[in-house]
CSV table of C-alpha atoms in Angstrom, one decimal:
chain,number,residue,atom,x,y,z
M,33,MET,CA,-7.9,4.9,15.1
M,34,ASN,CA,-5.7,1.9,13.7
M,35,ASN,CA,-3.2,2.9,10.9
M,36,GLN,CA,0.0,0.6,11.6
M,37,ILE,CA,0.6,-3.0,10.3
M,38,LYS,CA,3.0,-5.1,10.8
M,39,ILE,CA,5.4,-6.7,7.8
M,40,CYS,CA,8.2,-8.8,7.8
M,41,GLY,CA,8.3,-8.2,11.7
M,42,HIS,CA,8.4,-4.5,11.0
M,43,TYR,CA,5.4,-1.5,11.9
M,44,TYR,CA,4.5,0.6,9.2
M,45,ASP,CA,2.8,3.7,9.5
M,46,ILE,CA,0.1,4.1,7.0
M,47,LYS,CA,-0.8,7.6,5.9
M,48,PHE,CA,-3.7,8.9,2.9
M,49,VAL,CA,-2.3,11.3,1.3
M,50,ASP,CA,-4.8,13.9,-0.7
M,51,GLY,CA,-2.4,14.6,-3.7
M,52,LEU,CA,0.2,11.9,-4.0
M,53,THR,CA,3.0,11.9,-6.3
M,54,ASP,CA,6.3,10.1,-6.9
M,55,ALA,CA,9.5,11.2,-5.2
M,56,SER,CA,10.4,13.9,-8.1
M,57,GLY,CA,6.8,15.1,-8.1
M,58,ASP,CA,6.1,15.5,-11.7
M,59,ARG,CA,3.8,12.3,-11.5
M,60,HIS,CA,0.2,11.0,-9.7
M,61,VAL,CA,0.7,7.8,-8.0
M,62,TRP,CA,-2.0,5.3,-6.3
M,63,GLY,CA,0.6,4.4,-3.5
M,64,ARG,CA,4.2,5.1,-2.4
M,65,ILE,CA,6.6,3.6,0.1
M,66,HIS,CA,9.4,4.7,2.0
M,67,PRO,CA,11.1,1.5,3.5
M,68,GLY,CA,13.5,3.0,6.0
M,69,ARG,CA,11.3,4.7,7.1
M,70,GLN,CA,9.0,2.5,7.5
M,71,ILE,CA,5.4,4.5,6.0
M,72,ILE,CA,3.4,3.5,3.5
M,73,GLU,CA,1.3,6.4,1.8
M,74,ILE,CA,-1.9,5.8,0.1
M,75,GLU,CA,-3.9,8.6,-2.6
M,76,LEU,CA,-6.7,9.5,-0.4
M,77,ASP,CA,-8.8,10.7,-3.0
M,78,SER,CA,-9.7,7.1,-4.7
M,79,THR,CA,-12.6,4.5,-4.0
M,80,ILE,CA,-11.8,2.1,-1.3
M,81,SER,CA,-11.2,-0.7,-3.7
M,82,LYS,CA,-8.3,1.5,-5.2
M,83,LYS,CA,-7.2,2.1,-1.7
M,84,GLN,CA,-7.1,-1.3,-0.8
M,85,GLU,CA,-5.1,-2.7,-4.1
M,86,SER,CA,-2.6,0.4,-3.8
M,87,LEU,CA,-2.2,-0.8,-0.3
M,88,ILE,CA,-1.5,-4.6,-1.3
M,89,HIS,CA,1.0,-2.9,-3.3
M,90,GLU,CA,2.3,-1.1,-1.3
M,91,ILE,CA,2.9,-3.8,1.1
M,92,LEU,CA,4.6,-6.3,-1.3
M,93,HIS,CA,6.8,-3.9,-2.4
M,94,ALA,CA,7.6,-3.8,1.8
M,95,ILE,CA,7.6,-7.4,1.8
M,96,GLU,CA,10.2,-7.2,-1.2
M,97,SER,CA,11.9,-4.5,0.3
M,98,SER,CA,12.7,-7.2,3.3
M,99,VAL,CA,13.8,-10.2,1.7
M,100,ASP,CA,14.4,-9.6,-1.6
M,101,LEU,CA,12.8,-12.1,-3.6
M,102,GLY,CA,14.1,-9.9,-7.0
M,103,LEU,CA,10.5,-9.7,-8.1
M,104,LYS,CA,9.6,-6.5,-10.7
M,105,GLU,CA,7.3,-3.9,-10.8
M,106,ILE,CA,4.8,-6.3,-13.3
M,107,GLU,CA,4.8,-9.4,-10.9
M,108,ILE,CA,4.1,-6.7,-7.6
M,109,CYS,CA,0.9,-5.5,-9.7
M,110,VAL,CA,0.0,-8.8,-10.6
M,111,LEU,CA,0.2,-10.6,-7.3
M,112,ALA,CA,-1.3,-7.4,-5.9
M,113,ASN,CA,-4.6,-7.7,-8.1
M,114,ALA,CA,-4.6,-11.4,-7.6
M,115,LEU,CA,-4.9,-11.1,-3.7
M,116,PHE,CA,-7.4,-8.2,-4.3
M,117,GLN,CA,-9.5,-10.3,-6.2
M,118,ILE,CA,-9.5,-13.1,-3.8
M,119,GLY,CA,-10.5,-10.4,-0.6
M,120,LEU,CA,-7.3,-9.5,1.0
M,121,GLY,CA,-8.6,-5.8,1.0
M,122,ASP,CA,-11.4,-6.8,2.8
M,123,ILE,CA,-9.9,-8.3,5.4
M,124,LEU,CA,-7.3,-5.4,5.5
M,125,THR,CA,-9.9,-3.1,5.4
M,126,GLU,CA,-10.8,-4.6,8.9
M,127,LYS,CA,-7.8,-4.4,10.6
M,128,LEU,CA,-7.1,-0.8,9.8
M,129,ASP,CA,-9.0,2.7,9.1
M,130,ILE,CA,-9.5,2.9,5.7
M,131,PRO,CA,-11.2,6.2,4.6
M,132,GLU,CA,-13.8,5.6,2.3
M,133,LEU,CA,-14.8,8.8,0.0
């Protein structure tokens, strides 16, 4: 089982979490990143397409954390959706063990 991806020279562990919330625990989120610990968490209870797009989104946050492009959250959302639309999610599914519902 491969649940690790190299991003900007660093290996990130990919974890699938049921009932994922933001850091405060107040709000449901589809994905979350811990750059210092090099962990990306994705909501387990979602469709494969939502997991794929959320993973792309969090990978973009990891890139942003590494190279400081100054991207705003809305820009990351748009880029994640665009990359998902051209098939990056399917490529990630081939490289990682992404659980289906």
